[in-house]
Amino acid sequence: MSITLAEEIMLLSLDDESGVPEQRQAAGWAVAGGILLELVLAGRASVEGKYLKLTDRTPTGERLLDDRMALLDAWLRGREKRRVTEWLTKDRRKAGNAAVESLCARGVVVEQEHLALGLFPTRRYPEADGAPEKELRQRLQAVVLDGADPDERTAGLIAVIHAAKLHRLAFPDVPRKQVADRMAEVASGQWAAESVRAAIRHMQAAVAAAAASAAAAS
């Protein structure tokens, strides 16, 4: 594995030069969803309808995923069923911070502290190594704009981005209507086993529902 789905989503949300995150709230839902989806693809979790469970607690070897899996395990313990949206709501802010920290540890972005209004410390994360984002955007372009067949991780990434309505982050120079239909097609396509496709659909629905609920509340 290179970088995780969650890190890829966070990388798309960070402005390359200023390091300021864009569409912070929606990106938070997508990052949390990306971590869960990665755990599903790794055979560590399953999403069935609205509900979530761990199926294998063996570490993946990726610190970001294993740390979230340990927290998820503690949250699920003693309960037969918990909703995916409950976990996304609980984890979205912490998951985003964890993804940024992981990108920093990899040397992809660098942490800088600034004073907002000269008084309040804020952190920014400008890009230090442009290669991962370049490869990511080339992969997304090949599938969404050029019609290439996706692998399951890329299709899952596209599904989560589409669910969270982060089209502009993925394709800043392309009108949303030009990419939305293809992203929806990829999300529901016949590119993997039915069990994986079902997990993608459930995760996509959960991210969309959580993001819509937050938008309505605000």
Short mmCIF file of C-alpha atoms in Angstrom, two decimals, residues 6-199:
data_model
loop_
_atom_site.label_atom_id
_atom_site.label_comp_id
_atom_site.label_asym_id
_atom_site.label_seq_id
_atom_site.Cartn_x
_atom_site.Cartn_y
_atom_site.Cartn_z
CA ALA A 6 -8.20 8.51 3.99
CA GLU A 7 -4.84 10.17 3.36
CA GLU A 8 -5.68 10.54 -0.33
CA ILE A 9 -8.93 12.31 0.53
CA MET A 10 -7.15 14.58 3.01
CA LEU A 11 -4.45 15.32 0.45
CA LEU A 12 -7.09 16.43 -2.05
CA SER A 13 -8.60 18.75 0.57
CA LEU A 14 -5.35 20.55 1.45
CA ASP A 15 -4.33 23.53 -0.64
CA ASP A 16 -0.87 22.67 -2.00
CA GLU A 17 0.73 26.02 -1.19
CA SER A 18 -1.11 27.39 1.84
CA GLY A 19 -1.82 24.04 3.45
CA VAL A 20 -5.30 25.20 4.45
CA PRO A 21 -7.99 22.48 4.23
CA GLU A 22 -10.95 23.14 1.93
CA GLN A 23 -14.49 21.84 2.42
CA ARG A 24 -13.36 20.81 5.88
CA GLN A 25 -16.64 19.36 7.14
CA ALA A 26 -17.43 17.23 4.09
CA ALA A 27 -13.81 16.11 3.89
CA GLY A 28 -14.03 14.96 7.52
CA TRP A 29 -16.94 12.66 6.70
CA ALA A 30 -15.10 11.33 3.67
CA VAL A 31 -11.86 10.70 5.57
CA ALA A 32 -13.69 8.75 8.28
CA GLY A 33 -15.55 6.83 5.58
CA GLY A 34 -12.32 6.18 3.73
CA ILE A 35 -10.76 4.58 6.80
CA LEU A 36 -13.76 2.30 7.27
CA LEU A 37 -13.76 1.37 3.61
CA GLU A 38 -10.05 0.54 3.75
CA LEU A 39 -10.75 -1.75 6.71
CA VAL A 40 -13.53 -3.42 4.70
CA LEU A 41 -11.26 -3.92 1.69
CA ALA A 42 -8.60 -5.36 4.03
CA GLY A 43 -11.10 -7.87 5.41
CA ARG A 44 -11.09 -6.33 8.89
CA ALA A 45 -14.61 -4.88 8.94
CA SER A 46 -17.96 -5.35 7.25
CA VAL A 47 -20.77 -2.93 6.50
CA GLU A 48 -24.18 -4.50 6.16
CA GLY A 49 -26.95 -2.05 5.42
CA LYS A 50 -26.74 0.67 8.07
CA TYR A 51 -24.65 -1.41 10.47
CA LEU A 52 -20.96 -1.94 11.09
CA LYS A 53 -18.90 -4.68 12.70
CA LEU A 54 -15.30 -5.84 12.96
CA THR A 55 -14.64 -9.26 11.47
CA ASP A 56 -10.87 -9.59 12.01
CA ARG A 57 -8.74 -7.68 14.53
CA THR A 58 -5.40 -8.66 13.01
CA PRO A 59 -3.27 -5.50 12.50
CA THR A 60 -2.95 -4.31 8.91
CA GLY A 61 0.53 -2.87 9.42
CA GLU A 62 -0.71 0.65 8.61
CA ARG A 63 -0.63 2.71 11.78
CA LEU A 64 -3.48 5.00 10.72
CA LEU A 65 -5.79 2.05 10.07
CA ASP A 66 -4.71 0.05 13.11
CA ASP A 67 -5.15 2.98 15.51
CA ARG A 68 -8.68 3.65 14.21
CA MET A 69 -9.48 -0.07 14.30
CA ALA A 70 -8.50 -0.25 17.98
CA LEU A 71 -10.78 2.70 18.77
CA LEU A 72 -13.57 1.19 16.71
CA ASP A 73 -13.16 -2.13 18.51
CA ALA A 74 -13.54 -0.44 21.91
CA TRP A 75 -16.60 1.47 20.68
CA LEU A 76 -18.29 -1.65 19.33
CA ARG A 77 -17.48 -3.93 22.25
CA GLY A 78 -20.51 -5.33 24.02
CA ARG A 79 -22.96 -4.20 21.34
CA GLU A 80 -24.35 -6.37 18.61
CA LYS A 81 -25.10 -3.60 16.14
CA ARG A 82 -24.09 0.02 15.74
CA ARG A 83 -24.84 2.27 12.83
CA VAL A 84 -22.15 3.35 10.42
CA THR A 85 -23.36 6.96 10.65
CA GLU A 86 -22.88 6.91 14.43
CA TRP A 87 -19.22 6.02 14.02
CA LEU A 88 -18.67 8.55 11.22
CA THR A 89 -20.20 11.27 13.41
CA LYS A 90 -18.01 10.29 16.34
CA ASP A 91 -14.77 9.88 14.42
CA ARG A 92 -14.76 12.42 11.59
CA ARG A 93 -12.77 15.18 13.33
CA LYS A 94 -10.24 12.87 14.95
CA ALA A 95 -9.90 10.82 11.76
CA GLY A 96 -9.06 13.95 9.78
CA ASN A 97 -6.38 14.95 12.28
CA ALA A 98 -4.97 11.43 12.27
CA ALA A 99 -4.80 11.42 8.45
CA VAL A 100 -2.92 14.72 8.43
CA GLU A 101 -0.49 13.45 11.05
CA SER A 102 0.12 10.36 8.94
CA LEU A 103 0.81 12.49 5.85
CA CYS A 104 3.28 14.52 7.93
CA ALA A 105 5.01 11.35 9.13
CA ARG A 106 5.37 10.21 5.51
CA GLY A 107 6.88 13.56 4.53
CA VAL A 108 4.08 14.31 2.06
CA VAL A 109 3.04 17.51 3.86
CA VAL A 110 4.77 19.61 6.52
CA GLU A 111 3.17 21.17 9.58
CA GLN A 112 3.44 24.96 9.98
CA GLU A 113 2.00 27.11 12.74
CA HIS A 114 0.52 30.53 11.99
CA LEU A 115 -1.17 33.18 14.08
CA ALA A 116 -4.69 34.02 12.90
CA LEU A 117 -5.33 37.76 13.35
CA GLY A 118 -1.92 37.86 14.98
CA LEU A 119 -3.32 36.18 18.09
CA PHE A 120 -4.68 32.68 17.60
CA PRO A 121 -2.35 29.81 16.67
CA THR A 122 -3.51 27.75 13.69
CA ARG A 123 -1.83 24.90 11.86
CA ARG A 124 -1.40 24.55 8.14
CA TYR A 125 -0.04 21.69 6.08
CA PRO A 126 1.54 22.75 2.77
CA GLU A 127 2.75 20.04 0.42
CA ALA A 128 6.34 18.88 0.78
CA ASP A 129 6.30 16.03 -1.74
CA GLY A 130 4.05 16.48 -4.75
CA ALA A 131 4.50 12.95 -6.17
CA PRO A 132 1.67 11.20 -4.24
CA GLU A 133 -0.92 13.83 -5.17
CA LYS A 134 0.24 13.87 -8.78
CA GLU A 135 -0.15 10.08 -9.01
CA LEU A 136 -3.54 10.28 -7.29
CA ARG A 137 -4.91 12.91 -9.65
CA GLN A 138 -3.62 11.05 -12.68
CA ARG A 139 -5.40 7.92 -11.46
CA LEU A 140 -8.67 9.78 -10.90
CA GLN A 141 -8.43 11.46 -14.28
CA ALA A 142 -7.77 8.17 -16.06
CA VAL A 143 -10.92 6.60 -14.60
CA VAL A 144 -13.35 9.54 -14.46
CA LEU A 145 -12.36 11.63 -17.47
CA ASP A 146 -10.69 9.07 -19.74
CA GLY A 147 -12.97 6.10 -19.02
CA ALA A 148 -10.35 3.63 -17.78
CA ASP A 149 -11.50 0.67 -15.66
CA PRO A 150 -10.77 1.28 -11.96
CA ASP A 151 -9.16 -1.07 -9.47
CA GLU A 152 -11.24 -1.62 -6.35
CA ARG A 153 -9.42 0.94 -4.18
CA THR A 154 -9.73 3.68 -6.79
CA ALA A 155 -13.40 2.86 -7.35
CA GLY A 156 -13.99 2.95 -3.60
CA LEU A 157 -12.20 6.27 -3.33
CA ILE A 158 -14.34 7.72 -6.13
CA ALA A 159 -17.50 6.43 -4.46
CA VAL A 160 -16.68 8.14 -1.16
CA ILE A 161 -15.67 11.40 -2.86
CA HIS A 162 -18.91 11.35 -4.83
CA ALA A 163 -21.00 10.62 -1.72
CA ALA A 164 -19.44 13.51 0.19
CA LYS A 165 -19.87 15.82 -2.82
CA LEU A 166 -16.16 16.58 -3.03
CA HIS A 167 -16.15 16.71 -6.83
CA ARG A 168 -14.49 20.14 -6.87
CA LEU A 169 -11.57 18.95 -4.74
CA ALA A 170 -10.94 16.01 -7.04
CA PHE A 171 -11.50 17.97 -10.28
CA PRO A 172 -11.10 21.69 -9.53
CA ASP A 173 -11.02 22.71 -13.18
CA VAL A 174 -13.90 20.53 -14.42
CA PRO A 175 -17.63 21.33 -13.99
CA ARG A 176 -19.29 19.01 -11.52
CA LYS A 177 -21.94 17.86 -14.01
CA GLN A 178 -19.14 16.67 -16.28
CA VAL A 179 -17.80 14.23 -13.67
CA ALA A 180 -20.74 13.38 -11.39
CA ASP A 181 -22.44 10.85 -13.69
CA ARG A 182 -19.21 8.95 -14.35
CA MET A 183 -18.36 8.93 -10.62
CA ALA A 184 -21.81 7.51 -9.83
CA GLU A 185 -21.32 4.89 -12.55
CA VAL A 186 -17.95 3.86 -11.09
CA ALA A 187 -19.41 3.65 -7.59
CA SER A 188 -22.05 1.17 -8.73
CA GLY A 189 -20.04 -0.64 -11.41
CA GLN A 190 -19.19 -4.32 -11.87
CA TRP A 191 -15.51 -3.95 -11.00
CA ALA A 192 -15.24 -6.23 -7.94
CA ALA A 193 -16.95 -9.04 -6.06
CA GLU A 194 -20.54 -8.39 -5.05
CA SER A 195 -19.62 -8.35 -1.34
CA VAL A 196 -17.15 -5.52 -1.94
CA ARG A 197 -19.57 -3.62 -4.17
CA ALA A 198 -22.25 -3.94 -1.49
CA ALA A 199 -19.88 -2.55 1.14
#
